[in-house]
PDB file of C-alpha atoms and ligand atoms in Angstrom:
ATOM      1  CA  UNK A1177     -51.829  17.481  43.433  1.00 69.00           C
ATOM      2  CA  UNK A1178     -53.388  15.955  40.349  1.00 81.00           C
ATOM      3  CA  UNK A1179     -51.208  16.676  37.808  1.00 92.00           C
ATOM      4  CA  UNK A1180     -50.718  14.736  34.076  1.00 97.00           C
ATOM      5  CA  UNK A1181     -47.516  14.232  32.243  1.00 98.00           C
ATOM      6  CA  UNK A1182     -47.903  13.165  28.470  1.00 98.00           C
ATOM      7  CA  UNK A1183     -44.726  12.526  26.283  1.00 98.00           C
ATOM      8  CA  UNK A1184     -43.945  14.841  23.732  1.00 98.00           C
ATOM      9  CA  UNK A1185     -42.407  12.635  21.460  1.00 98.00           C
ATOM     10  CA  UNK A1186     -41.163   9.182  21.498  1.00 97.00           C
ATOM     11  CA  UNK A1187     -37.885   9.840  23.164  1.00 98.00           C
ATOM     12  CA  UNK A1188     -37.577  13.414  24.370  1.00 98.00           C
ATOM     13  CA  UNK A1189     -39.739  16.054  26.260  1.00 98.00           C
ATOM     14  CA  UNK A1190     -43.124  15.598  28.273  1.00 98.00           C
ATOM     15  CA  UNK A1191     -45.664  17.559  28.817  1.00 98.00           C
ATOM     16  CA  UNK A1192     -46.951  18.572  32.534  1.00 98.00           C
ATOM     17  CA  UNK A1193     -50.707  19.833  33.118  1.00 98.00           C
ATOM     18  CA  UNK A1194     -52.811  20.541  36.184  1.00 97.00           C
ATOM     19  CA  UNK A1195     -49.852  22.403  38.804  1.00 97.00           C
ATOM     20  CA  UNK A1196     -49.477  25.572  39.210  1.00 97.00           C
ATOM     21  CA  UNK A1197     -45.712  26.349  40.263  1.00 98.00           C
ATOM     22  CA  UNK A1198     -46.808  29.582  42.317  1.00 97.00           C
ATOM     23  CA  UNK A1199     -48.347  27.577  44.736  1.00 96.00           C
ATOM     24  CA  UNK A1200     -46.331  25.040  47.584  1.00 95.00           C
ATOM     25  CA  UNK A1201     -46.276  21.750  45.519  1.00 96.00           C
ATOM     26  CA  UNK A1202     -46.815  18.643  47.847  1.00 97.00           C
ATOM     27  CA  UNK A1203     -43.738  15.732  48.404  1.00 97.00           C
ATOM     28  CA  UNK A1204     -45.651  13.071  46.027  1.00 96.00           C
ATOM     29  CA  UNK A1205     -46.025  15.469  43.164  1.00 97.00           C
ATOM     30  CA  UNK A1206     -42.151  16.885  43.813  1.00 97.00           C
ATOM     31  CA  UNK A1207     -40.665  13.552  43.946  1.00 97.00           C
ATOM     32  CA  UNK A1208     -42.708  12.739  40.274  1.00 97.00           C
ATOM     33  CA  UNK A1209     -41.824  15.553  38.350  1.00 98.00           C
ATOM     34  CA  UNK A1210     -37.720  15.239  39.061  1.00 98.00           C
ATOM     35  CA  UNK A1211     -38.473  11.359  38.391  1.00 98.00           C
ATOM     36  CA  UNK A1212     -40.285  12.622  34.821  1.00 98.00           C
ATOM     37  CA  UNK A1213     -37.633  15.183  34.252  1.00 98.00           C
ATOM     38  CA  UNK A1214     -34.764  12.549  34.306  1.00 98.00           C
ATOM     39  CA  UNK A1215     -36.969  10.352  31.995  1.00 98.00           C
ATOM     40  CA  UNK A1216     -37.456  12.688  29.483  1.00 98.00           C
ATOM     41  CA  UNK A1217     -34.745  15.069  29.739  1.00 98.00           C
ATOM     42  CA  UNK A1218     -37.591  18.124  28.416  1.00 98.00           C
ATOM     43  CA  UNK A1219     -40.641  19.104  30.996  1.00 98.00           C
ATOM     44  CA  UNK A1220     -42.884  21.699  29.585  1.00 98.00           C
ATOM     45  CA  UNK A1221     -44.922  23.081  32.571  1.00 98.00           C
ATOM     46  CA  UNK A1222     -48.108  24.810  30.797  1.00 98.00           C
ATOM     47  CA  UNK A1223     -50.200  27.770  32.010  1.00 97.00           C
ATOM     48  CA  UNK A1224     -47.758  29.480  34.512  1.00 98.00           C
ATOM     49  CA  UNK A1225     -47.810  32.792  35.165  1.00 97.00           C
ATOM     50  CA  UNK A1226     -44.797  33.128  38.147  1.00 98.00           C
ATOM     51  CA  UNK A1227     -42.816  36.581  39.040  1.00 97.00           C
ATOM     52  CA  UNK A1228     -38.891  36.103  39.389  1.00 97.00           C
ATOM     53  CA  UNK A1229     -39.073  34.995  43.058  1.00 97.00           C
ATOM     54  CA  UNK A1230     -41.640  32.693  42.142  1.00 97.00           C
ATOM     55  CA  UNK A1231     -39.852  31.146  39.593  1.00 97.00           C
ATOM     56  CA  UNK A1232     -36.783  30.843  41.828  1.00 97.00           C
ATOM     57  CA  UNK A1233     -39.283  29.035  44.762  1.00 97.00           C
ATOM     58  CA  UNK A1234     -40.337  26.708  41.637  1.00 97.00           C
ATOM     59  CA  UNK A1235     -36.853  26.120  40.523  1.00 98.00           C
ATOM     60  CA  UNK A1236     -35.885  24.890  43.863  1.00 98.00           C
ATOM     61  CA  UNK A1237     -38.172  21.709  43.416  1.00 98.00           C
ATOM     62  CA  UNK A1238     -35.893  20.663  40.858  1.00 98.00           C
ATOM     63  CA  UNK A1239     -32.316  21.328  42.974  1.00 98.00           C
ATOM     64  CA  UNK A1240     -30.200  24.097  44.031  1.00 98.00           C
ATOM     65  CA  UNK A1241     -29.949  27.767  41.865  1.00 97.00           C
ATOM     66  CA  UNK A1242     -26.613  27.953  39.928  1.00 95.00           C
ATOM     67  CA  UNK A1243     -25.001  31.484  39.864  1.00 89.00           C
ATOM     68  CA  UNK A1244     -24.696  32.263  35.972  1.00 84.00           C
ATOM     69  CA  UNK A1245     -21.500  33.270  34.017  1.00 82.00           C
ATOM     70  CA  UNK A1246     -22.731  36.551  32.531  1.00 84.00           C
ATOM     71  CA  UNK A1247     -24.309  39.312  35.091  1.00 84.00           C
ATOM     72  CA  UNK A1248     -25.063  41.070  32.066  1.00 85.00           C
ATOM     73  CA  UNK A1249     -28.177  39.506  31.884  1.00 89.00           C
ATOM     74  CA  UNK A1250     -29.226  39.576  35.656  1.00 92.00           C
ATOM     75  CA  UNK A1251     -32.233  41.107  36.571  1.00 95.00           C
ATOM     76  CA  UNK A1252     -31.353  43.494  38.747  1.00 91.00           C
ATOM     77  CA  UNK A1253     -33.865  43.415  42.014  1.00 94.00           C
ATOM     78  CA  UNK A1254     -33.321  38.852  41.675  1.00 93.00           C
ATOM     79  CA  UNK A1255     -29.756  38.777  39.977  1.00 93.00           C
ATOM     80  CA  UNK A1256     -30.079  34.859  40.144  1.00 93.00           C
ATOM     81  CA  UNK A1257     -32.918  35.231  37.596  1.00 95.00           C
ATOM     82  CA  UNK A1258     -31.635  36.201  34.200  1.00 95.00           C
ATOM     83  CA  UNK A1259     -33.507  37.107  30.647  1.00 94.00           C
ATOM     84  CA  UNK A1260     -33.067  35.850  27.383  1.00 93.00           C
ATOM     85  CA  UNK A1261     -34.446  38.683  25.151  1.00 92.00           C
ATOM     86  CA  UNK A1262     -34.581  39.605  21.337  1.00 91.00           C
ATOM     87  CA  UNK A1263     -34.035  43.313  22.191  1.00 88.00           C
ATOM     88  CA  UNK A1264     -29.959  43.520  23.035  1.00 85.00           C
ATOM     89  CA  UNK A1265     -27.673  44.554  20.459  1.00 84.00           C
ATOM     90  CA  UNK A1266     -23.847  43.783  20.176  1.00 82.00           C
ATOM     91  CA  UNK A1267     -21.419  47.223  20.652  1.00 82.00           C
ATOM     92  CA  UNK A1268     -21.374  47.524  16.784  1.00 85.00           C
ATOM     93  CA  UNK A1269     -25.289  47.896  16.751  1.00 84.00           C
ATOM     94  CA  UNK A1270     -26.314  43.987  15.519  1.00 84.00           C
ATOM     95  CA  UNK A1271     -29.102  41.990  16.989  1.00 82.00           C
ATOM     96  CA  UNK A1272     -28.099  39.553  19.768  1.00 81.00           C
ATOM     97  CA  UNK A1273     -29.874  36.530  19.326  1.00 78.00           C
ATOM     98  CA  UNK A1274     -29.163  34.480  22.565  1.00 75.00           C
ATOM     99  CA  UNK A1275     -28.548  30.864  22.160  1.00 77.00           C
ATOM    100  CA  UNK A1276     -28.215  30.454  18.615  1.00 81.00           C
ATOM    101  CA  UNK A1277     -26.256  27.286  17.721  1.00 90.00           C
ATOM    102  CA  UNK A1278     -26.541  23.818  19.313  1.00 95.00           C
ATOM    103  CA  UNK A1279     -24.212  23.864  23.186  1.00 96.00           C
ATOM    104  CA  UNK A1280     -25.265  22.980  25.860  1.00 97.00           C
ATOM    105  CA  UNK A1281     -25.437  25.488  29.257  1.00 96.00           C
ATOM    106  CA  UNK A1282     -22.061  26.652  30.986  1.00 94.00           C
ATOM    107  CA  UNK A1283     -20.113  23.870  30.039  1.00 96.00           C
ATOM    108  CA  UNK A1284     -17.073  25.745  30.660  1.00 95.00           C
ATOM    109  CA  UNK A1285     -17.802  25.303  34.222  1.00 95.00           C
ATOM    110  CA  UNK A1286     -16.079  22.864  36.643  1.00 96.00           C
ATOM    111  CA  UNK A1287     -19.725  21.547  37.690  1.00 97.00           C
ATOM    112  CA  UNK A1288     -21.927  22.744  34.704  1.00 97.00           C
ATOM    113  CA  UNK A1289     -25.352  23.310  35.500  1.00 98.00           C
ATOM    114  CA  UNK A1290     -27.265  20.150  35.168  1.00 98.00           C
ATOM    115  CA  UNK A1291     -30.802  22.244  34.155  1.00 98.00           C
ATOM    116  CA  UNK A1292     -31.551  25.470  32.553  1.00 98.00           C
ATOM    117  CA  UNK A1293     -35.055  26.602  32.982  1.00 98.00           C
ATOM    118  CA  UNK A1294     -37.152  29.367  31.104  1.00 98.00           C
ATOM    119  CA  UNK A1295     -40.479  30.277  31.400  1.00 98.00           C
ATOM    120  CA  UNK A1296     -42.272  33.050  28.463  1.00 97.00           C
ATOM    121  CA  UNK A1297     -42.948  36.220  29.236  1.00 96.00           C
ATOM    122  CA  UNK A1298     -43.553  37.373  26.135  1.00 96.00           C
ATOM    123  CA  UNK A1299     -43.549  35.433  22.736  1.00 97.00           C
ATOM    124  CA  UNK A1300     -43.479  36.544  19.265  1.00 96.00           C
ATOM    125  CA  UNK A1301     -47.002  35.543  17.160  1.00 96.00           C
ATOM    126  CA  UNK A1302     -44.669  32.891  15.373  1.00 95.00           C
ATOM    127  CA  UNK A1303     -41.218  31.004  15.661  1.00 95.00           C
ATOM    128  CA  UNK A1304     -38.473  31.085  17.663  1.00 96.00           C
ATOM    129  CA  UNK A1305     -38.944  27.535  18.630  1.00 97.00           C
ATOM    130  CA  UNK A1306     -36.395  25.730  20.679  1.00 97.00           C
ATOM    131  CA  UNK A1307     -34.773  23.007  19.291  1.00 98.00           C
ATOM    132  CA  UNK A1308     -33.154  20.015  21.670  1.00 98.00           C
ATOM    133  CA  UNK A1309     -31.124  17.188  20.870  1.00 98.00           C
ATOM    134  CA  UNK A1310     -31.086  13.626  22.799  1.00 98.00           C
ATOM    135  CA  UNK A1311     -27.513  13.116  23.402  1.00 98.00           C
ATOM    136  CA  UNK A1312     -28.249   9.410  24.680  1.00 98.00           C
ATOM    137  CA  UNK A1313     -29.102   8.739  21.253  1.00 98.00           C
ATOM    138  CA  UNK A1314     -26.957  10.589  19.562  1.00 98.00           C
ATOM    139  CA  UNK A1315     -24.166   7.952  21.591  1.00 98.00           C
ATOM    140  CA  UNK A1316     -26.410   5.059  21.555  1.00 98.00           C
ATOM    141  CA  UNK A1317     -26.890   5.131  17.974  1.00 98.00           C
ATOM    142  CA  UNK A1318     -23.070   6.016  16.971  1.00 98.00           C
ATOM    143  CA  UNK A1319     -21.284   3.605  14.353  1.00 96.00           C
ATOM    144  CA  UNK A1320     -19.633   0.895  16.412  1.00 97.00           C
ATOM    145  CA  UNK A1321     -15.762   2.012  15.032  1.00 96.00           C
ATOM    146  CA  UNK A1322     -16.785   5.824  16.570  1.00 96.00           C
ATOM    147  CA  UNK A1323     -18.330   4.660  19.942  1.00 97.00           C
ATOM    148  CA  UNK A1324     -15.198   3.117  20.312  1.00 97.00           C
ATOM    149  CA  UNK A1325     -12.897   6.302  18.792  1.00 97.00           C
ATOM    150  CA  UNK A1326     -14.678   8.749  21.543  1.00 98.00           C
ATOM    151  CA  UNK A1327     -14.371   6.440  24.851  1.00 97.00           C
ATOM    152  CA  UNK A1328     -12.006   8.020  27.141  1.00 97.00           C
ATOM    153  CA  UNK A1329     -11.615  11.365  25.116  1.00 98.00           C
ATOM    154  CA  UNK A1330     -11.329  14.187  26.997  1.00 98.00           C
ATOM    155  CA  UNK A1331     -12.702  17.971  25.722  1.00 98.00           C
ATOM    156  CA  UNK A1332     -11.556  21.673  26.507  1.00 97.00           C
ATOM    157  CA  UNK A1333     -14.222  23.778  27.056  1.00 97.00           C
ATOM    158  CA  UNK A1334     -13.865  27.437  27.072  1.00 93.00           C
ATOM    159  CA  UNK A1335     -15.999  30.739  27.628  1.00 89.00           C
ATOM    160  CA  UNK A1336     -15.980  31.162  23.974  1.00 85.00           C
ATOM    161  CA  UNK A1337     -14.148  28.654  21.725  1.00 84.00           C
ATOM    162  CA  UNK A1338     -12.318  30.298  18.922  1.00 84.00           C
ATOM    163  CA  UNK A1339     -14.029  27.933  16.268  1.00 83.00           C
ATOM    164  CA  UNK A1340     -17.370  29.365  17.534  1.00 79.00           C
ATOM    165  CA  UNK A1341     -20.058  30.027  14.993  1.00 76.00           C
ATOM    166  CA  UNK A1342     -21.695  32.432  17.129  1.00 73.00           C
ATOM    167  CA  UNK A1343     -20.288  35.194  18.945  1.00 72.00           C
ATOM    168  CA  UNK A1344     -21.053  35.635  22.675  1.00 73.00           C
ATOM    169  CA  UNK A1345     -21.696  38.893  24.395  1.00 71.00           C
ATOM    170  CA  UNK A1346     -18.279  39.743  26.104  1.00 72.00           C
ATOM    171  CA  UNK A1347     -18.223  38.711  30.494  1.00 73.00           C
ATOM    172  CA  UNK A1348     -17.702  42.391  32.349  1.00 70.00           C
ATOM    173  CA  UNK A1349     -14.469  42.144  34.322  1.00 68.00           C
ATOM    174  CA  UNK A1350     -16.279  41.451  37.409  1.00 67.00           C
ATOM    175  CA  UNK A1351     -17.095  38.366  36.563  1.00 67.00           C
ATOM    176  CA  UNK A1352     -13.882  37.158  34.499  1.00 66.00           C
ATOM    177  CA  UNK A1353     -12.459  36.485  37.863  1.00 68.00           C
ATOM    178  CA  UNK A1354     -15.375  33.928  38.595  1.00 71.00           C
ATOM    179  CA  UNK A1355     -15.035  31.926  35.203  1.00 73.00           C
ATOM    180  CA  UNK A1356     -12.435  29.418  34.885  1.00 75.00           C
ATOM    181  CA  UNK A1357     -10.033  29.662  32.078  1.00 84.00           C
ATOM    182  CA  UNK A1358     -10.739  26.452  30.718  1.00 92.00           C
ATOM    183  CA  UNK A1359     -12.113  22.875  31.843  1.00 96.00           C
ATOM    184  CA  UNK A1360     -11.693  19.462  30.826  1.00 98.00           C
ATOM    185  CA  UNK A1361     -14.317  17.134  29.951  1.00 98.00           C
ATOM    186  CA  UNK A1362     -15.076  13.861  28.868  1.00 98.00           C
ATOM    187  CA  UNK A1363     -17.219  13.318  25.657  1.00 98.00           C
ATOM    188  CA  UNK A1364     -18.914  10.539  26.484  1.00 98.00           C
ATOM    189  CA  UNK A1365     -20.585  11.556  30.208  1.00 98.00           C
ATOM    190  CA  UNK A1366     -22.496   9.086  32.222  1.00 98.00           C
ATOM    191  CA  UNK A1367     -25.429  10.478  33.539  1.00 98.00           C
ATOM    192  CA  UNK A1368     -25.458  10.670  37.287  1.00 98.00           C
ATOM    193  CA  UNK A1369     -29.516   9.779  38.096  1.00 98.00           C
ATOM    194  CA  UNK A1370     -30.303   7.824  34.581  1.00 98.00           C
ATOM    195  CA  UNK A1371     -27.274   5.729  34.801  1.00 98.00           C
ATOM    196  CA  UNK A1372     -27.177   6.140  30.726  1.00 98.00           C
ATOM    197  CA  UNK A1373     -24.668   7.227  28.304  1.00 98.00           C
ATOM    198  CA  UNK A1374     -24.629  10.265  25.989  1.00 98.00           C
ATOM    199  CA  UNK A1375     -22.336  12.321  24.051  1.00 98.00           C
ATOM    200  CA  UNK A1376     -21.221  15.750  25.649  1.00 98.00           C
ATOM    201  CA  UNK A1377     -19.778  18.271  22.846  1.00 98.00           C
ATOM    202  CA  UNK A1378     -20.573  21.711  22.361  1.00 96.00           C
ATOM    203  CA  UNK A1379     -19.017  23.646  19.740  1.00 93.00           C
ATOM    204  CA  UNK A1380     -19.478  27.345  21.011  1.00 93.00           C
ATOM    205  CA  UNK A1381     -16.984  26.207  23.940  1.00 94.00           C
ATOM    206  CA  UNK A1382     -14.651  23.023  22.765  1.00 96.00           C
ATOM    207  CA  UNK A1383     -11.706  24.744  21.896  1.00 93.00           C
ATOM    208  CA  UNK A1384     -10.287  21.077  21.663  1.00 95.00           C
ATOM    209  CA  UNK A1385      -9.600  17.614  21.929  1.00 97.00           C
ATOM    210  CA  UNK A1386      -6.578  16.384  25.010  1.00 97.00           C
ATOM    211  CA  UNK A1387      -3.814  14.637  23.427  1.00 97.00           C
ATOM    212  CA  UNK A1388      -5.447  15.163  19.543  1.00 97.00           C
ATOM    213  CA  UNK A1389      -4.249  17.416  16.618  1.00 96.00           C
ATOM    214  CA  UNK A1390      -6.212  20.054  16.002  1.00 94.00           C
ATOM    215  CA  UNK A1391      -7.184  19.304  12.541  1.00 95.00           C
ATOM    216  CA  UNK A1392      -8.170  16.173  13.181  1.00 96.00           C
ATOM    217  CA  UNK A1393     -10.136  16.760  16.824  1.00 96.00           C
ATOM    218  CA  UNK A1394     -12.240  19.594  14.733  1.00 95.00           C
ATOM    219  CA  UNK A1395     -12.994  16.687  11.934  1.00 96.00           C
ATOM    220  CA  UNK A1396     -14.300  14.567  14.775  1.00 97.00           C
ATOM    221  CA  UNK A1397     -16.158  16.946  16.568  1.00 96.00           C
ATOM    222  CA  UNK A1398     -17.654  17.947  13.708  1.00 95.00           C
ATOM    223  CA  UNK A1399     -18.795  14.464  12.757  1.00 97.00           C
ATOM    224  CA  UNK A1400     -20.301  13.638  16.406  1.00 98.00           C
ATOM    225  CA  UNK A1401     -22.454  16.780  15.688  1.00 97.00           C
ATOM    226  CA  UNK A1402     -23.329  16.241  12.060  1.00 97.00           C
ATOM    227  CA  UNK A1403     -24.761  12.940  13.481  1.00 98.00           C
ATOM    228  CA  UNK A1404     -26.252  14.350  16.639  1.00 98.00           C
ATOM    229  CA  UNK A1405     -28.304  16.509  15.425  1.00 98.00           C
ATOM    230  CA  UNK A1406     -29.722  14.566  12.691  1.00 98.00           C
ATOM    231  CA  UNK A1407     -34.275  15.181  12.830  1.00 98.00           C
ATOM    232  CA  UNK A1408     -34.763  12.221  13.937  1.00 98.00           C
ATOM    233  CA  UNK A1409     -32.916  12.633  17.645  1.00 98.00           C
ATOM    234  CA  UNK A1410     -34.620  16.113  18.079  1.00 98.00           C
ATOM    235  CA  UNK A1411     -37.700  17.479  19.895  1.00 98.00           C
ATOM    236  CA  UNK A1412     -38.210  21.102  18.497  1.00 98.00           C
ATOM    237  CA  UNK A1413     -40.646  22.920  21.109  1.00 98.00           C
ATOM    238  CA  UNK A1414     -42.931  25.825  20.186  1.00 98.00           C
ATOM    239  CA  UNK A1415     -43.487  28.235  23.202  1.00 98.00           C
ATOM    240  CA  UNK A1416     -46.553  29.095  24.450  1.00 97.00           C
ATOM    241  CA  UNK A1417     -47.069  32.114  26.562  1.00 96.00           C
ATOM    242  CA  UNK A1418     -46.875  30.649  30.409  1.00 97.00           C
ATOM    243  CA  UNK A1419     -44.849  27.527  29.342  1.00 98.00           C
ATOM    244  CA  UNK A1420     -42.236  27.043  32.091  1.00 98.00           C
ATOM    245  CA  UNK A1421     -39.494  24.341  30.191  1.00 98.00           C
ATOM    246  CA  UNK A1422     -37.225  22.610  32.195  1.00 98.00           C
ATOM    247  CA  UNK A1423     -34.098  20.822  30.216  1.00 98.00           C
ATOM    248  CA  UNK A1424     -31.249  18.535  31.146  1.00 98.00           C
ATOM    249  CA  UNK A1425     -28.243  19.779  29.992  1.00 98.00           C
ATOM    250  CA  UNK A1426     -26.554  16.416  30.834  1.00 98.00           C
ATOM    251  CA  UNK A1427     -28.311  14.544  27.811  1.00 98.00           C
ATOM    252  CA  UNK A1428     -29.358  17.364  25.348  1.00 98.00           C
ATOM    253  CA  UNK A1429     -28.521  19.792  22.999  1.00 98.00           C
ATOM    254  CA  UNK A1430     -30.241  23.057  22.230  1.00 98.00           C
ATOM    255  CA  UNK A1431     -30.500  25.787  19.880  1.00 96.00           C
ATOM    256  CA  UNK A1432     -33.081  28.824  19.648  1.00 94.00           C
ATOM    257  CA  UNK A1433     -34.113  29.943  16.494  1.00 93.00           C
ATOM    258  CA  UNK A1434     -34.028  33.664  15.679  1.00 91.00           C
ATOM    259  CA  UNK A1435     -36.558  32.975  12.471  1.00 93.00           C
ATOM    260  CA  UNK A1436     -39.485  35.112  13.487  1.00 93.00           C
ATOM    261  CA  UNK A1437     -40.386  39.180  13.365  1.00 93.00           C
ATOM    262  CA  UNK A1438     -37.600  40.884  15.484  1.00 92.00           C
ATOM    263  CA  UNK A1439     -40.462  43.808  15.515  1.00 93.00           C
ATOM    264  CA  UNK A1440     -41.899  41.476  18.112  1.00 95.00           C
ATOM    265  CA  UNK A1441     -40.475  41.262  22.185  1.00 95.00           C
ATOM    266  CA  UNK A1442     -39.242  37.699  22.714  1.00 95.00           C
ATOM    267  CA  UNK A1443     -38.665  37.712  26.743  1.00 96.00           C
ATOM    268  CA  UNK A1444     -38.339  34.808  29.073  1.00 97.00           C
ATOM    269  CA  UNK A1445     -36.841  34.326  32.492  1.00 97.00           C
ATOM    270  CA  UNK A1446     -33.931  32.033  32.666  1.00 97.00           C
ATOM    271  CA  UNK A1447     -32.362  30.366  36.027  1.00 97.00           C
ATOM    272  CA  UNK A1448     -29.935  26.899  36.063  1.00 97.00           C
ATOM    273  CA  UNK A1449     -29.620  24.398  38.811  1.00 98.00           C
ATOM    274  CA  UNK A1450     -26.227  23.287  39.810  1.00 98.00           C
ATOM    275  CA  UNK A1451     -24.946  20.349  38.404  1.00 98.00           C
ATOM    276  CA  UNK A1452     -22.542  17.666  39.184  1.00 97.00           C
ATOM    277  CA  UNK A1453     -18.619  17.146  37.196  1.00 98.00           C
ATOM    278  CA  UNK A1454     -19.391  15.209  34.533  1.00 98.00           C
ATOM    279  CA  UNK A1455     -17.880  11.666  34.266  1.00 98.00           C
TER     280      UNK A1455
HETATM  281 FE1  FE2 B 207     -28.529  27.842  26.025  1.00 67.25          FE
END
């Protein structure tokens, strides 16, 4: 298969053209696109148009299906596949806007998923843009007295931290049972294929820093984000309908954006591949 990957910016995301995921993709073409995804952490997959079991056939390319926390959000005929969506409301009646905030997927799990991948449905005419972070940078480019402060830290990550900016939509008892209590992590990962370093917070689970004072753990981790997501470490990606993004969650942040005309359906699939314990 002839396909053509062209970077998206000088550090994170790349653009792939000429494969079409609802078709068997060959070994050679396989083996290139995991290579590019590790490389630049973002793959946007143009011009797809792939039903739920399609999109789980695609997804397998890129590594095994990870079961997600909330069913919630399953579909129900393909409950692997979930949907991000503008149109659910909280209990008290107030727009849900999912994955508002920089975090990074399920890292309350034990092995958090090391991809998350969405593919449009159904776009608004403008915004909602995603926004990603390159956590290698973010580490790489730290003041010397920090990188030093965060080596060997270790994070608690919960379903919902209690310092949260953004409230999550609640797990249904069912699944409580399946989703640990808490986890420990450390905030500087190494990434298992790249080899490189990057910094590993996310403030809609830490609840935490081991063997650190509150006060002071929430002045760090607020510092290691203020300087994370500075402009200049992002890729922002505008959807276009069929795009099929694949992220790393092992070396990125992400946000959505809930800026555009709620009048309008925002509606994309959403699977995650599992991932290994970060070290
Ligand atoms: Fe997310």
């Amino acid at each position: 298969m002839d396909c053509s990957i062209a970077r998206l910016s000088s550090h994170t995301g790349a653009e792939v053209r000429g494969v079409d995921l609802a078709q068997p993709v060959d070994d050679a073409t396989r083996a290139r696109l995991n290579r590019a995804f590790v490389e630049h952490s973002v793959l946007v997959i143009r011009d797809q148009k792939l039903t739920p079991p399609q999109m789980l056939q695609a997804a397998g390319l890129f590594g095994e299906v990870f079961p997600q926390h909330n069913a919630r959000f399953a579909l129900p005929d393909f409950p692997l596949v979930h949907y991000i969506s503008n149109q659910d409301r909280y209990a008290d009646g107030t727009r849900y806007i999912p994955g508002d905030g920089y975090h990074t997927d399920h890292s309350n799990d034990r092995l958090p998923p090391k991809a998350t991948i969405l593919h449009a449905v159904k776009l608004p005419d403008h915004g909602g843009d995603t926004q990603y972070v390159n956590m290698y940078l973010a580490y790489d480019t730290l003041a010397p007295e920090l990188k030093e402060r965060v080596q060997g830290l270790r994070a608690v990550h919960v379903y919902q931290s209690r310092f949260s900016g953004r409230k999550l939509m609640g797990l249904d008892p069912a699944r409580r049972d399946h989703v640990p209590d808490h986890v420990v992590h450390p905030i500087v990962r190494t990434h298992p294929e790249s080899g490189r370093k990057a910094l590993y917070i996310n403030p809609i689970r830490i609840e935490g820093i081991v063997d650190m004072a509150e006060g002071e753990a929430l002045t760090l981790l607020d510092a290691l984000l203020a300087h994370a997501v500075q402009p200049q470490h992002q890729y922002r990606h505008r959807w276009r309908p069929g795009d099929v993004v694949i992220w790393d969650n092992r070396s990125l942040l992400h946000k959505a954006n809930g800026d555009y005309d709620m009048s309008q359906v925002r509606y994309l699939y959403r699977l995650m591949l599992k991932g290994d314990r970060p070290v």
